[in-house]
Tab-separated table of C-alpha atoms in Angstrom:
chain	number	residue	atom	x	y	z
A	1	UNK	CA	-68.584	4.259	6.644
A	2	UNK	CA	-67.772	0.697	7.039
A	3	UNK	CA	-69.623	0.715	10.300
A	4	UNK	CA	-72.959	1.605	9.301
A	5	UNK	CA	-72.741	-0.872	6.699
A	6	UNK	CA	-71.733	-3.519	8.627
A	7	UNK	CA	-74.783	-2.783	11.084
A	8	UNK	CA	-77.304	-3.766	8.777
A	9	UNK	CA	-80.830	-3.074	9.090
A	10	UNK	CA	-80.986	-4.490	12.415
A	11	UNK	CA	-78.620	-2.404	14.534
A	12	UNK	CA	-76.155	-4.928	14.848
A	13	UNK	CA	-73.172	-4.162	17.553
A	14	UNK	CA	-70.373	-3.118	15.222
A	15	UNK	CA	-67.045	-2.861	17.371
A	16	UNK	CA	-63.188	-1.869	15.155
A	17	UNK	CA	-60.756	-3.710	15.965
A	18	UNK	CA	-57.855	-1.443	16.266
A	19	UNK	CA	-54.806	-3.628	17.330
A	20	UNK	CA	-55.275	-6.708	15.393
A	21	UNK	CA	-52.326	-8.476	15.961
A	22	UNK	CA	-49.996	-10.633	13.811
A	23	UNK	CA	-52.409	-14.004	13.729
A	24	UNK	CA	-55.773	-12.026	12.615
A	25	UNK	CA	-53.581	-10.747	10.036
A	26	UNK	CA	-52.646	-13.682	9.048
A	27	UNK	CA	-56.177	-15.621	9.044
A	28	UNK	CA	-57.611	-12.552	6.790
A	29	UNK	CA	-54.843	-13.224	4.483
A	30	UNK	CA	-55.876	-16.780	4.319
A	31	UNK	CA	-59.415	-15.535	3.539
A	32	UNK	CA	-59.218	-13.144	0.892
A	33	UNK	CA	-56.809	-15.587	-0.926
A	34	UNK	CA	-59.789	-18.166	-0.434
A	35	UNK	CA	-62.201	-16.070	-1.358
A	36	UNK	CA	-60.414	-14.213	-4.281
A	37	UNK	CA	-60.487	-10.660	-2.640
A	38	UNK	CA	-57.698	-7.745	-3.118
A	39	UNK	CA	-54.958	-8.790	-1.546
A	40	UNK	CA	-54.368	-7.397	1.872
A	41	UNK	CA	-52.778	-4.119	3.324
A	42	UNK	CA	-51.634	-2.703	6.270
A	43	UNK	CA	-54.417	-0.099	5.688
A	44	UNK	CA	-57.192	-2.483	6.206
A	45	UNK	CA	-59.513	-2.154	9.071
A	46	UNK	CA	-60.797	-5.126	11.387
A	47	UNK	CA	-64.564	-5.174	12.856
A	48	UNK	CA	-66.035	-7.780	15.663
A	49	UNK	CA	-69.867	-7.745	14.534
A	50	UNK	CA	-71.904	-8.920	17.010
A	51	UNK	CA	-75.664	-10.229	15.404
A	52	UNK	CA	-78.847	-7.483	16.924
A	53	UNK	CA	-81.478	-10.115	16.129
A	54	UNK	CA	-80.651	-13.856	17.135
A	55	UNK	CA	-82.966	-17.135	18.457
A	56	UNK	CA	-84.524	-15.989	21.408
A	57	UNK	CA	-86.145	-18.584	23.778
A	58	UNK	CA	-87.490	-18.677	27.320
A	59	UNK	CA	-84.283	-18.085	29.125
A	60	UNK	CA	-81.445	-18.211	26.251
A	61	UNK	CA	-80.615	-16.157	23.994
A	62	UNK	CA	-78.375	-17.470	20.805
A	63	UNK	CA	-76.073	-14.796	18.955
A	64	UNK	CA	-73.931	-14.865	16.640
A	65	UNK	CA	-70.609	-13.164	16.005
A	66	UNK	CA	-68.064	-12.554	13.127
A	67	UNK	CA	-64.562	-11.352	12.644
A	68	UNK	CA	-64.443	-9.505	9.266
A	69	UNK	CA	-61.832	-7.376	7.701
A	70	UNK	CA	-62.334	-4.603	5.348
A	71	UNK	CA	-61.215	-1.835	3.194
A	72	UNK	CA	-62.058	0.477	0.522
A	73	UNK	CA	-61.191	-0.209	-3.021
A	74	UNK	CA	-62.457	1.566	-6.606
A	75	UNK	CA	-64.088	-0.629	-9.049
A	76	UNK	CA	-64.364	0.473	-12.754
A	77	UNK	CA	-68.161	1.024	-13.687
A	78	UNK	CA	-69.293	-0.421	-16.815
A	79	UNK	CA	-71.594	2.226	-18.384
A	80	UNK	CA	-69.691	5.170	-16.998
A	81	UNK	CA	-65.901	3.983	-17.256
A	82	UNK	CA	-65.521	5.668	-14.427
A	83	UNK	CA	-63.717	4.035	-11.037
A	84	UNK	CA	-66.514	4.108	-8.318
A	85	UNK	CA	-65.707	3.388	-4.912
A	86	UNK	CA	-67.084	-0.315	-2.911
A	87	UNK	CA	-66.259	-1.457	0.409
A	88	UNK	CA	-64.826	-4.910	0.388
A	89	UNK	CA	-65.605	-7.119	3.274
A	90	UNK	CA	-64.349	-10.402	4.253
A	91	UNK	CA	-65.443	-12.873	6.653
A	92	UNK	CA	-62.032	-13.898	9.185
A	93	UNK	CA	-64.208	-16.260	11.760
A	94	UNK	CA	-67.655	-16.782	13.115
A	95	UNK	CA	-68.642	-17.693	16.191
A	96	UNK	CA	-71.863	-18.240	18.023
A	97	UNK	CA	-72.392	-17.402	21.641
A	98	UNK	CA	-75.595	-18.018	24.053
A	99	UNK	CA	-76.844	-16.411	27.454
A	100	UNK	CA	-79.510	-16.813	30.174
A	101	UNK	CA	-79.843	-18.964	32.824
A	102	UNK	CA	-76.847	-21.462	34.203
A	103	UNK	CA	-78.506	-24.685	32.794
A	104	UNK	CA	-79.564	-23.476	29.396
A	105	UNK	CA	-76.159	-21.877	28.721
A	106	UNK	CA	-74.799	-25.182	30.048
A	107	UNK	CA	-76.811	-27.301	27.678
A	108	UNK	CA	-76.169	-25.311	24.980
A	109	UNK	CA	-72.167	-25.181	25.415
A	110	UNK	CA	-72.888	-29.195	25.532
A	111	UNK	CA	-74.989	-29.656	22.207
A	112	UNK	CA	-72.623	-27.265	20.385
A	113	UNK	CA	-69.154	-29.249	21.552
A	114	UNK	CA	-67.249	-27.152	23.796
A	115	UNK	CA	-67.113	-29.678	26.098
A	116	UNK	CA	-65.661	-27.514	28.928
A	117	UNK	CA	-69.277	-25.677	29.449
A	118	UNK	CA	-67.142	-22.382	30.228
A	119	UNK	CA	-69.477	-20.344	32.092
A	120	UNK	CA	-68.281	-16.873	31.639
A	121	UNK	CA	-68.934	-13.484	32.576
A	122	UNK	CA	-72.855	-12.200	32.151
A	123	UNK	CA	-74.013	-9.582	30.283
A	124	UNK	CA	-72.348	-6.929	32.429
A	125	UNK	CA	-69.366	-8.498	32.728
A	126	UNK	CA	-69.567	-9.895	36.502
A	127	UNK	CA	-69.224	-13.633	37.415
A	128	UNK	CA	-72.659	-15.330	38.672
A	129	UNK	CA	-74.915	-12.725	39.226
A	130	UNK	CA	-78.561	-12.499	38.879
A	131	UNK	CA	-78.510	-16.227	37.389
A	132	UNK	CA	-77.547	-14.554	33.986
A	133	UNK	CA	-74.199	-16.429	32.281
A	134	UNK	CA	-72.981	-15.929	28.956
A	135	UNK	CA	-71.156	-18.533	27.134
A	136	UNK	CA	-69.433	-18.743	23.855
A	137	UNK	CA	-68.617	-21.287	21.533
A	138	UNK	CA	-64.916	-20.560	20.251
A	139	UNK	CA	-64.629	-20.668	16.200
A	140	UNK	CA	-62.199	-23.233	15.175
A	141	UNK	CA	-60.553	-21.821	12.314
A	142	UNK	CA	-58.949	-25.207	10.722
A	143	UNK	CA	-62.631	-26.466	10.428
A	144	UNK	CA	-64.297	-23.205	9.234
A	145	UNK	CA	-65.894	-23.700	6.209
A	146	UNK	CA	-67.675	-21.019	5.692
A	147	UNK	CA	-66.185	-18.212	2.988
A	148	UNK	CA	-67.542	-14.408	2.375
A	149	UNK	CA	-66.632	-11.890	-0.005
A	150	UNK	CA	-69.158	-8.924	0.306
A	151	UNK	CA	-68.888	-5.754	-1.731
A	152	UNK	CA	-70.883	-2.822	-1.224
A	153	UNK	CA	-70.568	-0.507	-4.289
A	154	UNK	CA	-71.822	2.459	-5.748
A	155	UNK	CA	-73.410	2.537	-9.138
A	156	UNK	CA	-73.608	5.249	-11.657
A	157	UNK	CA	-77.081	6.029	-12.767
A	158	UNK	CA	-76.377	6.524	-16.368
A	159	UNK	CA	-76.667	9.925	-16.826
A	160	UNK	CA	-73.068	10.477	-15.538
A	161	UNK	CA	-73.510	10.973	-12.403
């Protein structure tokens, strides 16, 4: 499934996206046109991946997290002749987000340019408590430069199978 895929080898936090709205539609169209992917359909699925492993220091954590749209398409194997099938994943936006204490988050919203220092909700979703904020850096999508195509295919052995 595209899920266990997408969560890697470190157990990344692999959410579907199952209303994705007119304007993440449109930004994947953008991206697979960038990155030379099959054109879009209405059948593709959206995923929020959210990074397991991230920089971890005394009292911030940094994470990252991605936008990506996928689908299923066949590919015609070389040896075989044969259409096999490969997930086709594209990368929509990226973002990067930090939490721990008030002053780290704060710096960290600074360095990285969102100039606001939003403080938002912590971990478990309540304002202020236990000195534990999360912040997040939103992407900007004009300035992304950043461009993924992944496929994840399966291969025939040779022997026909």
């Amino acid at each position: 499934t595209p899920t266990l895929v997408l969560s890697g080898s470190k157990d990344n936090a692999v959410t579907e996206i199952l209303d994705p709205g007119p304007s993440l539609r449109e930004a994947y169209r953008r991206r697979c046109r960038n990155a030379n992917a099959s054109a879009p359909t209405r059948a593709d699925r959206f995923f929020e991946v959210v990074s397991a492993s991230g920089v971890n220091f005394p009292g911030l954590q940094i994470k990252s997290r991605s936008i990506v749209g996928g689908k299923l398409i066949s590919i015609k194997d070389r040896r075989s002749g044969r259409n096999l099938p490969c997930y086709e994943f594209v990368l929509i936006e990226g973002s990067v987000f930090a939490s721990g204490a008030r002053l780290l988050v704060w710096s960290f919203d600074r360095i990285m340019g969102n100039a606001e220092g939003t403080v938002e909700n912590d971990r478990d979703g309540n304002k202020g408590n236990n000195n534990d904020y999360c912040s997040s850096v939103p992407p900007d999508s004009d300035s992304q430069t950043t461009t993924s195509l992944n496929r994840v295919r399966a291969l025939s052995l040779g022997d026909g199978n």
